[in-house]
Coordinates of C-alpha atoms in Angstrom, one line a residue:
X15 CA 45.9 -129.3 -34.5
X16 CA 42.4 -127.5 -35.1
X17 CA 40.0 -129.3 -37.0
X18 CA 40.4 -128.8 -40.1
X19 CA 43.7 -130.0 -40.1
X20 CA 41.9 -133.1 -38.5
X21 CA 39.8 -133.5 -41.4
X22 CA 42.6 -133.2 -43.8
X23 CA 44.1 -136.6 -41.9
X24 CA 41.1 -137.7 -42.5
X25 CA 40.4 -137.5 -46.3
X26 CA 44.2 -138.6 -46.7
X27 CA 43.1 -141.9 -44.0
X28 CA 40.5 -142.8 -46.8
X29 CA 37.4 -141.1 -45.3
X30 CA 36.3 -138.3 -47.0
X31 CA 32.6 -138.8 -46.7
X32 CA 30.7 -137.2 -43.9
X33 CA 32.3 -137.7 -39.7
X34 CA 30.8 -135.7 -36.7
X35 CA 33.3 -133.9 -34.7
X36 CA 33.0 -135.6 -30.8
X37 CA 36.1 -134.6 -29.2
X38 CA 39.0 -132.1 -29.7
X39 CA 41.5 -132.2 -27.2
X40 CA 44.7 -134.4 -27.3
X41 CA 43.3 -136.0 -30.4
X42 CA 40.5 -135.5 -32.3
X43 CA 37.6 -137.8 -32.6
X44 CA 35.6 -138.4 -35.3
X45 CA 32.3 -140.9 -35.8
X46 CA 31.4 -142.2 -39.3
X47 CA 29.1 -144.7 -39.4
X48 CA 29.8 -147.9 -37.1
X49 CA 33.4 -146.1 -36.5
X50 CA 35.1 -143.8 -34.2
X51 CA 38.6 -142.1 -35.5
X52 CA 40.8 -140.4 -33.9
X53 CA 43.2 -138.8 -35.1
X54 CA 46.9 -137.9 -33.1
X55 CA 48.3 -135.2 -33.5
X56 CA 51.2 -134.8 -35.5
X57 CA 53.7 -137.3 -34.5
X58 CA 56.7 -136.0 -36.5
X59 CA 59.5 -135.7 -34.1
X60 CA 57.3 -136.7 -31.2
X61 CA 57.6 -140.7 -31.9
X62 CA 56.1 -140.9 -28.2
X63 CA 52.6 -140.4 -30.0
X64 CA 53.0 -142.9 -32.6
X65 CA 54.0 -145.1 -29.8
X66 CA 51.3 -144.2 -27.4
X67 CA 48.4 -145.0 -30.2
X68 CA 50.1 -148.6 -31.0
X69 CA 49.9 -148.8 -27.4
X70 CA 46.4 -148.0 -26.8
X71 CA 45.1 -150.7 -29.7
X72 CA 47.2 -153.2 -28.1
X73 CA 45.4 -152.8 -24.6
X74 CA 42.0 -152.9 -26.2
X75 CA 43.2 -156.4 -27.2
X76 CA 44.6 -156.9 -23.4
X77 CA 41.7 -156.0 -21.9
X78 CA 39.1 -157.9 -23.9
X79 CA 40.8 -161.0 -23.1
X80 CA 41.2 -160.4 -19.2
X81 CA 37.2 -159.9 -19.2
X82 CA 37.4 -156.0 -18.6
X83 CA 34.6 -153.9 -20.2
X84 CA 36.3 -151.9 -22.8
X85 CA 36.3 -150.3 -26.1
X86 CA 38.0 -152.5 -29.1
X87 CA 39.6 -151.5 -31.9
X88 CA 38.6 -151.8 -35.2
X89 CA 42.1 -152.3 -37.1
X90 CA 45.1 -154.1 -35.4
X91 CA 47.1 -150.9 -35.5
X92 CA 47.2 -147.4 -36.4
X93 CA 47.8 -145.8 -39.5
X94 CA 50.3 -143.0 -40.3
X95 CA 48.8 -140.1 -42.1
X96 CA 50.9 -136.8 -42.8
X97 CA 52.4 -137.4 -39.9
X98 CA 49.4 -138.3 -37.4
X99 CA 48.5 -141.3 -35.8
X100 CA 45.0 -142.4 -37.0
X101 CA 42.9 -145.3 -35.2
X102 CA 39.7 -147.6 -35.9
X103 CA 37.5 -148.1 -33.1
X104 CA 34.1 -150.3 -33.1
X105 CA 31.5 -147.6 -32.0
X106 CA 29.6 -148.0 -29.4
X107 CA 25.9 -148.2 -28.4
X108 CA 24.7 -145.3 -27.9
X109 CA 24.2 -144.3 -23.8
X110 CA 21.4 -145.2 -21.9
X111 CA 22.6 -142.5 -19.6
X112 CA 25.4 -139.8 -18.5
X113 CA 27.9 -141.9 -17.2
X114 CA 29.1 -141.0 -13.0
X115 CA 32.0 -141.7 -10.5
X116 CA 30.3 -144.5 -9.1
X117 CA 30.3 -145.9 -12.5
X118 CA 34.2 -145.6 -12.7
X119 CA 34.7 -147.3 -9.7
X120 CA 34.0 -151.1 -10.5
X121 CA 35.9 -150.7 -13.5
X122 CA 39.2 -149.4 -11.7
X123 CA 38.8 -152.3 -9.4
X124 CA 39.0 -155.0 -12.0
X125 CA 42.0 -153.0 -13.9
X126 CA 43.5 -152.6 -10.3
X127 CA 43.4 -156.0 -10.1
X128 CA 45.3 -157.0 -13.5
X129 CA 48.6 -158.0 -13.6
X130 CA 51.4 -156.7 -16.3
X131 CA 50.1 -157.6 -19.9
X132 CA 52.5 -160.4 -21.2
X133 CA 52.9 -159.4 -24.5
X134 CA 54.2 -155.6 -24.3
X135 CA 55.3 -153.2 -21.5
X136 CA 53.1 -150.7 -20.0
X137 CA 55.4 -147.3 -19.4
X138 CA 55.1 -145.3 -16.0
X139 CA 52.6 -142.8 -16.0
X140 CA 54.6 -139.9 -17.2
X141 CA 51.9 -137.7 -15.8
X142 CA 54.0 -135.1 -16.4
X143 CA 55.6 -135.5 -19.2
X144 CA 53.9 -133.7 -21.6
X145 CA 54.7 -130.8 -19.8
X146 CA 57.7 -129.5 -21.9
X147 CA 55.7 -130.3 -25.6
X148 CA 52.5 -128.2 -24.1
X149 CA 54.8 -124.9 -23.3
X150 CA 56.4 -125.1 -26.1
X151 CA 53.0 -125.1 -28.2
X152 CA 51.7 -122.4 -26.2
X153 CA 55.1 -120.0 -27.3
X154 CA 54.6 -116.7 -26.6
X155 CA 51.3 -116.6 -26.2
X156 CA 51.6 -117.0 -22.4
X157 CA 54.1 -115.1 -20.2
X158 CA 57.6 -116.7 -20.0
X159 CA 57.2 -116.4 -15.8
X160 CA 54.2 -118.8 -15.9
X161 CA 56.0 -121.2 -18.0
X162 CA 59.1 -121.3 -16.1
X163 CA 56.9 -121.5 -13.0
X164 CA 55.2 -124.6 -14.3
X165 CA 58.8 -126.1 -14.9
X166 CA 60.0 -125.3 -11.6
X167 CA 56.4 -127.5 -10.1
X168 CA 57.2 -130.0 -13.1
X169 CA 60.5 -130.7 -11.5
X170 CA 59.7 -130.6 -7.8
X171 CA 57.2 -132.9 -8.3
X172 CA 58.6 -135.2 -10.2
X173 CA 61.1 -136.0 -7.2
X174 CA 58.9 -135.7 -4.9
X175 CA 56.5 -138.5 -6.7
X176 CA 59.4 -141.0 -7.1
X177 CA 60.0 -141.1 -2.8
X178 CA 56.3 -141.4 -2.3
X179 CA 55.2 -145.0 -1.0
X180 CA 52.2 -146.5 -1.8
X181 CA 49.2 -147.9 0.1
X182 CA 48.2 -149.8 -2.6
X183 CA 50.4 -152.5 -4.8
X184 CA 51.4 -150.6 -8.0
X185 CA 50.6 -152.2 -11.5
X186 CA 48.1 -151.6 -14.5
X187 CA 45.9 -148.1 -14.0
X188 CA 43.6 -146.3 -16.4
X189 CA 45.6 -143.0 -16.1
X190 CA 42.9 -140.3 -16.9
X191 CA 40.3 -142.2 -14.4
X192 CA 37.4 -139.9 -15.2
X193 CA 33.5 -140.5 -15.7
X194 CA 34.0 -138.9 -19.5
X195 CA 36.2 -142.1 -20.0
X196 CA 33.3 -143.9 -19.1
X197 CA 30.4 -145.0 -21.8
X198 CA 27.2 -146.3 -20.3
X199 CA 25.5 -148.5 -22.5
X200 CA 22.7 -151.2 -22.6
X201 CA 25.2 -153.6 -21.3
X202 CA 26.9 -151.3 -18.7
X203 CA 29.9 -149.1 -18.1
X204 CA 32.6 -149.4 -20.2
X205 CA 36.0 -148.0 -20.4
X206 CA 37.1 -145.6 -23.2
X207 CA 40.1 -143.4 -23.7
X208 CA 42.7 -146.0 -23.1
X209 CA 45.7 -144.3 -24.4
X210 CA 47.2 -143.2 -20.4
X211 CA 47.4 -146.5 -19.4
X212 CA 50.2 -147.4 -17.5
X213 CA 52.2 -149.6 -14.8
X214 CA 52.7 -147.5 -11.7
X215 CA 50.8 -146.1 -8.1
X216 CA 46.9 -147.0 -8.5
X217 CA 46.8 -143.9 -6.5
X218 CA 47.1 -142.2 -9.7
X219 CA 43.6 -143.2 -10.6
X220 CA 42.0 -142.7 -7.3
X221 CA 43.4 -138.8 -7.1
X222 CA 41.8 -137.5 -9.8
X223 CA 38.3 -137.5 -8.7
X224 CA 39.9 -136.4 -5.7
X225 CA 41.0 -133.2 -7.6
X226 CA 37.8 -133.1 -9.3
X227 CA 36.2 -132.9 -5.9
X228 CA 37.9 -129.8 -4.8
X229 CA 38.9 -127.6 -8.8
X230 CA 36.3 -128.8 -11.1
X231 CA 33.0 -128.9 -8.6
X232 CA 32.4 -132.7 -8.3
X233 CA 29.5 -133.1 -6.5
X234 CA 31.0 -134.4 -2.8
X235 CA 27.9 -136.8 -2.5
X236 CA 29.7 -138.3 -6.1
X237 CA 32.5 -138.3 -4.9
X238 CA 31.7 -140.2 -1.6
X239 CA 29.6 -142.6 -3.7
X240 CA 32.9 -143.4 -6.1
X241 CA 34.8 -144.1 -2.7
X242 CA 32.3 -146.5 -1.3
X243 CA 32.1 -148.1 -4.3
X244 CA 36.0 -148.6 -4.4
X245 CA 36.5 -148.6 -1.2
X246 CA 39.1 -146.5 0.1
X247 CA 39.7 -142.9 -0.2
X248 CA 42.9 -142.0 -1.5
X249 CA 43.0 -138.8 0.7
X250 CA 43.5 -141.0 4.0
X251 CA 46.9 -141.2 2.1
X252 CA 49.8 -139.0 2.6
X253 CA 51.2 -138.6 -0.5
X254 CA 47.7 -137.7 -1.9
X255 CA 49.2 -134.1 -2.2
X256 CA 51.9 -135.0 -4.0
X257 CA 50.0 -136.7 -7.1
X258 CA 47.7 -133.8 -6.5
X259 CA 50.1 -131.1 -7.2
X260 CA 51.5 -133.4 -10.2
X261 CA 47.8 -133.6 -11.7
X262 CA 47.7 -129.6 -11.2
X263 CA 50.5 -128.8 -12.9
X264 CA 50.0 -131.2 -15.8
X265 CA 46.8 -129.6 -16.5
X266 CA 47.7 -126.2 -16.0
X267 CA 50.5 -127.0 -18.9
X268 CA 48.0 -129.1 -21.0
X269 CA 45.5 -126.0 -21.3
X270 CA 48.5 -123.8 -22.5
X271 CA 48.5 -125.3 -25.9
X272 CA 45.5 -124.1 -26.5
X273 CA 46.1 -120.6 -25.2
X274 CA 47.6 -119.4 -28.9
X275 CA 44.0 -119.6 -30.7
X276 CA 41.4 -119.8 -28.2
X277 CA 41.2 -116.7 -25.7
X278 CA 39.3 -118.7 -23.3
X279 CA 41.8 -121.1 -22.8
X280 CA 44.3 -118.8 -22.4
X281 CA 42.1 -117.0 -19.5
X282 CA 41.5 -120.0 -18.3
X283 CA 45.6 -120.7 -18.1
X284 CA 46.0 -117.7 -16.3
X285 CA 43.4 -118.2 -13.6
X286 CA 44.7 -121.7 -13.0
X287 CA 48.5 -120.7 -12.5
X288 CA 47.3 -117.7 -10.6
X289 CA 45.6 -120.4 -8.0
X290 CA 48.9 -122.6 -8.1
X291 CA 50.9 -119.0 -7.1
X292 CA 49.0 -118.2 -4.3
X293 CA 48.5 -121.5 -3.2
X294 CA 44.7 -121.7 -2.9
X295 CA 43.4 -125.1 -3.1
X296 CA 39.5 -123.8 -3.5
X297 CA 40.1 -122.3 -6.6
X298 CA 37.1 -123.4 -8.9
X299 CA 38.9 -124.4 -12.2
X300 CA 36.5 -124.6 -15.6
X301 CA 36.9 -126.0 -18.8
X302 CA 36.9 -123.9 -22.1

């Protein structure tokens, strides 16, 4: 899905008028007036993503009533359009400020502390899950080796992740624990991107800025501030390496799909699988 094909949903949605482009990644997201859309990609025999967006305006719902800062949805459900999953959300105020791990961290504490929703399931996070669906979209525009390489990891990891036992008690995480899925407003943090939450290790949530730490240059003073915050660091835990090594492959797969029109990406799917081969941790990974 580029954007154009985005904007198509769009029109078809009902909104043809004028919507700045935000994001384009797993969705796209659009904001028109006091709205953000955001458009799925095509859900066509991948009922997962039809699935995941009901989801995610559910939880809004969930987490409003348990008193945790989050973005709400504008419509009770999402829309089907050509084949895409299209939602309403209530914009937000705009930031006072960039938003940073230590902002994250109270946030995760209250989720941590939630317990199942009543009213629907929360799934395991299938970190890697989307593994399969991201090769396949990249085709042949990376090499077959690298692909079957990236199995190989799924697969390992995958039974190495279901032995693992937790420090902490498992239950409701944000999934994609990052500071871009926090908005700082007038009234403070709030969560956004709710679509990977999930009933499973709260380690999941902690091991990302972990990773960001070491691939993505996190500044380590952030990073120390986000543990205090927390406090604990998930890297006192030894199966830190094994969601680590999850998280790496998951992303190495996710950038893939974009490797068939975007040259960057597809450098940028080389350099990361190239790391993962020679197993160097200090690899600097970048986005694209």
């Amino acid at each position: 899905m580029d954007e154009m094909r985005a904007r198509e949903v769009l029109t078809a949605a009902g909104f043809p008028g004028p919507a700045e482009l935000l994001a384009l990644g797993e969705n796209a997201v659009f904001t028109a007036g006091d709205l953000v859309l955001k458009v799925g990609r095509d859900a066509t025999g991948h009922p997962e993503l039809r699935e995941r967006a009901e989801r995610e305006v559910a939880l809004a719902d969930w987490l409003a009533a348990s008193g945790v800062p989050a973005v709400r949805a504008a419509e009770r459900g999402p829309r089907l359009v050509e084949g895409h999953p299209v939602t309403l959300w209530h914009r937000l105020p705009d930031p006072v400020r960039p938003a940073e791990p230590r902002d994250l961290a109270p946030l995760l504490s209250l989720v941590h502390a939630l317990p199942a929703p009543a009213d629907f399931t929360l799934p395991r996070r299938e970190l890697l899950g989307g593994v399969e669906r991201w090769l396949s979209l990249a085709g042949a525009a990376i090499d077959p080796a690298d692909a079957d390489y990236l199995r190989e990891r799924r697969d390992g990891f995958e039974a190495a992740a279901a032995a693992l036992v937790p420090h902490l008690p498992p239950g409701p995480i944000h999934g994609d624990a990052l500071p871009r899925n926090v908005h700082v407003g007038p009234d403070g943090p709030v969560l956004v991107d709710l679509e990977t939450f999930s009933a499973d290790l709260r380690e999941h949530d902690l091991v990302v800025l972990a990773l960001s730490r070491d691939r993505y240059g996190l500044d380590p003073a952030a990073y120390d501030a986000f543990t205090s915050a927390y406090g604990w660091d998930v890297r006192e835990w030894e199966g830190c390496a094994v969601l680590r090594g999850a998280r790496e492959t998951a992303s190495c797969a996710w950038v893939s799909q974009h490797a068939p029109a975007n040259p960057k990406a597809l450098a940028e799917f080389r350099r990361r699988v190239a790391s993962l081969r020679e197993g160097d941790p200090g690899v600097r990974w970048y986005p694209f």
